[in-house]
Amino acid sequence: MKTNLKSFQPVVSRSSVEVRYAETDQMGVVHHAVYPVYFEQGRIDWLRIVGMHYQKMEDNGIMLPLHKLSVDFKKPAKFGDVLTVTTILKKMPSASINFNYQIHNQDQDLLTEGETVLVFVDKTTRKPMRCPEDVMNLILKAATKD
Amino acid sequence: MKTNLKSFQPVVSRSSVEVRYAETDQMGVVHHAVYPVYFEQGRIDWLRIVGMHYQKMEDNGIMLPLHKLSVDFKKPAKFGDVLTVTTILKKMPSASINFNYQIHNQDQDLLTEGETVLVFVDKTTRKPMRCPEDVMNLILKAATKD
Amino acid sequence: MKTNLKSFQPVVSRSSVEVRYAETDQMGVVHHAVYPVYFEQGRIDWLRIVGMHYQKMEDNGIMLPLHKLSVDFKKPAKFGDVLTVTTILKKMPSASINFNYQIHNQDQDLLTEGETVLVFVDKTTRKPMRCPEDVMNLILKAATKD
Amino acid sequence: MKTNLKSFQPVVSRSSVEVRYAETDQMGVVHHAVYPVYFEQGRIDWLRIVGMHYQKMEDNGIMLPLHKLSVDFKKPAKFGDVLTVTTILKKMPSASINFNYQIHNQDQDLLTEGETVLVFVDKTTRKPMRCPEDVMNLILKAATKD
């Protein structure tokens, strides 16, 4: 595959999440610890769109635990808000895979931005591993299509 | 073991749980879905006091999933409340084990009552099984001591 | 409104919920404390379909906290399952409103059944109140339509 | 108060948290979204030790929502682990207050490091405000004692 001739385009997915009552706290807004769960949902949708099913990856012996997480809280989400989680991959994975996230509400307000670094881990040995080649190929295909 | 000569005494444990901010919802009180987690903590402490470590049971191939749950919500718990979870076993387990729970706050108000039925499940086959004999013996010992 | 001439038909809604990774536990299935959250989502959708927005009810000073909950766990849900939450009202509310729930997976297996009793509470006084008349009328309309 | 003559010492608290079963996921370890809740518990204990009760602050009209969060996951925590959350304030707050966190398990393994930036918000106007003077004084007292 002559990938050097094509430029890497960010691969972007959008997921819709409706805020649950249980996710609010006594400030009357979504508790901050819920946003990593929204990011996770966005990431799982992203993987599916690119052609990977996270459960199948685990069934095949590959886990993707979080290594680093950062979140920037700009405005609060409220019960009943219909959020859009935008998940973005900006560069090819290696031993780790980095995603950026933006969460907007139904009024297109940017509520939250975040970033995660996940690492590929062998389920049996629990040791780090490189991104499997079939995953690389799926991402390359998504990132270089015309 | 001549257990028929001794009467079965309810086996009771008490656990202390401080309400977390993340457990509140926008009504300003603990969200109802958190109480099963408090019951679970009470149950795990109960098992430990009787001599069973839940993780060791799982490591030995026995799981204890929930079969039935009921909760009666009387008064709300609030952020910062220091709750006492009272966990009670009233009768010997067989294929299932039943616990009753009461949750009081620091003012001795009864906030919640509940009941769970758990079943013993073989971790490998995921089939129901009878309560293992060593567990029976530990409970019998706790329930019949003078 | 001559409601006595019409029979009360159960009012049923169906909601779709995809199981999140964060909702699993180390047994590899959805943790039991998540099901009340699924029921809540079903209930909020039910209210919306009948014409009530839960947030508007709270904004108008009416809260609907849980009074009783029971859950019967039949089969486990797994990560990635797409669940259908069926929410059923079988009789008119008074000071309380009762819902029944069934949760099926994508293979039409019945995973969980449940029931909740919720009470109408005045947000300011935090005292119980009767079901507001406009809510009664919306339910009556949904339950008696030809 | 002649604070310029005393050097600011980091103010450190330690909290003990036992990992709950419900906090694990199907990888068999604590789900990453639980760590911000552990940090929160550490922070609330820190405030209490210094002389502030978070609920009282809210009752007095001051909220402390999260503005930024970062977490570095080094090793996983497991069900039943007894964690120590170390919460550290390294500099005086202004409009925001920064905490650093370290989480160790019972074997003194460093599992997680994190940092949060919280902002002081007026509960009524929901606008940012400066750290209240009584809070400043409590922190100064804790940070400069011999």
Tab-separated table of C-alpha atoms in Angstrom, chain C:
chain	number	residue	atom	x	y	z
C	1	MET	CA	-64.778	13.592	29.582
C	2	LYS	CA	-66.825	10.386	29.736
C	3	THR	CA	-64.003	8.120	30.762
C	4	ASN	CA	-66.209	5.579	32.431
C	5	LEU	CA	-67.413	4.405	29.051
C	6	LYS	CA	-63.938	3.589	27.835
C	7	SER	CA	-61.741	0.874	29.276
C	8	PHE	CA	-58.252	1.693	30.542
C	9	GLN	CA	-55.661	0.271	28.179
C	10	PRO	CA	-52.087	-0.233	29.414
C	11	VAL	CA	-49.862	2.550	28.085
C	12	VAL	CA	-46.640	1.096	26.709
C	13	SER	CA	-43.418	2.700	25.430
C	14	ARG	CA	-40.238	1.156	24.086
C	15	SER	CA	-36.758	2.657	24.444
C	16	SER	CA	-33.494	1.519	22.959
C	17	VAL	CA	-30.375	1.527	25.133
C	18	GLU	CA	-26.923	0.378	24.097
C	19	VAL	CA	-24.877	-1.146	26.923
C	20	ARG	CA	-21.805	0.935	27.773
C	21	TYR	CA	-18.425	-0.522	28.639
C	22	ALA	CA	-18.427	1.367	31.950
C	23	GLU	CA	-21.630	-0.465	32.908
C	24	THR	CA	-19.964	-3.880	32.965
C	25	ASP	CA	-18.279	-5.369	36.022
C	26	GLN	CA	-15.600	-8.002	36.480
C	27	MET	CA	-18.157	-10.800	35.970
C	28	GLY	CA	-18.129	-9.596	32.347
C	29	VAL	CA	-21.782	-8.527	32.383
C	30	VAL	CA	-23.784	-5.397	33.229
C	31	HIS	CA	-23.643	-4.636	36.955
C	32	HIS	CA	-27.040	-5.025	38.605
C	33	ALA	CA	-27.150	-1.427	39.857
C	34	VAL	CA	-27.331	-0.184	36.257
C	35	TYR	CA	-30.794	-1.628	35.585
C	36	PRO	CA	-32.632	1.007	37.671
C	37	VAL	CA	-30.923	3.588	35.433
C	38	TYR	CA	-32.231	1.782	32.323
C	39	PHE	CA	-35.719	1.725	33.893
C	40	GLU	CA	-35.406	5.460	34.561
C	41	GLN	CA	-34.540	6.106	30.934
C	42	GLY	CA	-37.562	4.030	29.868
C	43	ARG	CA	-39.804	5.961	32.272
C	44	ILE	CA	-38.578	9.352	31.065
C	45	ASP	CA	-39.231	8.316	27.456
C	46	TRP	CA	-42.687	7.021	28.490
C	47	LEU	CA	-43.521	10.379	30.077
C	48	ARG	CA	-42.325	12.249	26.990
C	49	ILE	CA	-44.405	10.105	24.646
C	50	VAL	CA	-47.505	10.714	26.760
C	51	GLY	CA	-46.767	14.445	26.627
C	52	MET	CA	-44.869	15.171	29.820
C	53	HIS	CA	-41.313	16.364	29.999
C	54	TYR	CA	-39.819	15.351	33.312
C	55	GLN	CA	-37.606	18.443	33.488
C	56	LYS	CA	-40.633	20.681	32.931
C	57	MET	CA	-42.442	18.907	35.746
C	58	GLU	CA	-39.519	19.678	38.064
C	59	ASP	CA	-39.390	23.245	36.770
C	60	ASN	CA	-43.095	23.461	37.654
C	61	GLY	CA	-42.341	22.314	41.195
C	62	ILE	CA	-43.203	18.611	41.011
C	63	MET	CA	-40.680	15.867	41.702
C	64	LEU	CA	-41.125	12.115	41.196
C	65	PRO	CA	-38.741	10.280	43.539
C	66	LEU	CA	-38.730	6.505	43.860
C	67	HIS	CA	-40.627	4.945	46.726
C	68	LYS	CA	-40.251	1.263	45.857
C	69	LEU	CA	-38.155	-0.695	43.399
C	70	SER	CA	-38.037	-4.372	42.586
C	71	VAL	CA	-35.956	-6.122	39.967
C	72	ASP	CA	-35.932	-9.725	38.795
C	73	PHE	CA	-32.664	-10.596	37.016
C	74	LYS	CA	-33.137	-13.470	34.595
C	75	LYS	CA	-30.219	-13.277	32.173
C	76	PRO	CA	-27.233	-10.947	32.042
C	77	ALA	CA	-26.792	-8.119	29.531
C	78	LYS	CA	-23.397	-7.711	27.916
C	79	PHE	CA	-21.298	-4.863	26.574
C	80	GLY	CA	-22.553	-3.767	23.181
C	81	ASP	CA	-25.995	-5.354	23.602
C	82	VAL	CA	-28.752	-3.183	22.226
C	83	LEU	CA	-31.494	-3.414	24.810
C	84	THR	CA	-35.168	-2.628	24.479
C	85	VAL	CA	-36.722	-1.235	27.638
C	86	THR	CA	-40.495	-1.706	27.623
C	87	THR	CA	-42.231	0.590	30.110
C	88	ILE	CA	-45.842	-0.123	31.025
C	89	LEU	CA	-48.446	1.773	33.045
C	90	LYS	CA	-51.305	-0.531	34.000
C	91	LYS	CA	-53.483	1.734	36.121
C	92	MET	CA	-54.162	5.391	36.745
C	93	PRO	CA	-51.846	7.158	39.197
C	94	SER	CA	-53.123	8.703	42.441
C	95	ALA	CA	-50.583	9.902	45.010
C	96	SER	CA	-48.204	7.432	43.411
C	97	ILE	CA	-47.561	6.102	39.926
C	98	ASN	CA	-46.569	2.494	39.204
C	99	PHE	CA	-44.566	1.333	36.225
C	100	ASN	CA	-43.636	-2.149	35.085
C	101	TYR	CA	-40.547	-2.784	32.959
C	102	GLN	CA	-39.190	-5.516	30.770
C	103	ILE	CA	-35.728	-5.471	29.231
C	104	HIS	CA	-34.983	-7.612	26.188
C	105	ASN	CA	-31.750	-7.879	24.213
C	106	GLN	CA	-31.332	-7.879	20.427
C	107	ASP	CA	-32.121	-11.624	20.375
C	108	GLN	CA	-35.489	-10.995	22.082
C	109	ASP	CA	-34.305	-12.724	25.258
C	110	LEU	CA	-36.084	-11.374	28.319
C	111	LEU	CA	-33.219	-10.275	30.591
C	112	THR	CA	-34.875	-8.363	33.388
C	113	GLU	CA	-38.294	-7.476	34.739
C	114	GLY	CA	-38.947	-4.743	37.236
C	115	GLU	CA	-41.456	-2.536	38.950
C	116	THR	CA	-41.238	0.908	40.473
C	117	VAL	CA	-43.560	2.959	42.632
C	118	LEU	CA	-42.902	6.691	42.399
C	119	VAL	CA	-44.549	9.393	44.465
C	120	PHE	CA	-45.501	12.918	43.477
C	121	VAL	CA	-43.688	15.360	45.751
C	122	ASP	CA	-44.011	19.127	46.018
C	123	LYS	CA	-40.510	20.458	45.263
C	124	THR	CA	-40.775	23.354	47.715
C	125	THR	CA	-42.354	21.661	50.728
C	126	ARG	CA	-40.913	18.185	49.908
C	127	LYS	CA	-44.347	16.809	50.927
C	128	PRO	CA	-46.322	14.166	49.005
C	129	MET	CA	-49.075	15.454	46.742
C	130	ARG	CA	-51.685	13.957	44.441
C	131	CYS	CA	-50.922	13.468	40.757
C	132	PRO	CA	-51.564	16.856	39.100
C	133	GLU	CA	-54.743	17.062	37.015
C	134	ASP	CA	-52.988	17.888	33.739
C	135	VAL	CA	-50.845	14.776	34.162
C	136	MET	CA	-53.996	12.730	34.895
C	137	ASN	CA	-55.595	14.058	31.746
C	138	LEU	CA	-52.610	13.239	29.551
C	139	ILE	CA	-52.498	9.681	30.890
C	140	LEU	CA	-56.253	9.268	30.524
C	141	LYS	CA	-55.999	10.428	26.943
C	142	ALA	CA	-53.196	7.942	26.202
C	143	ALA	CA	-54.933	5.076	28.017
C	144	THR	CA	-58.381	5.415	26.502
C	145	LYS	CA	-57.713	6.236	22.891
C	146	ASP	CA	-59.434	3.978	20.414
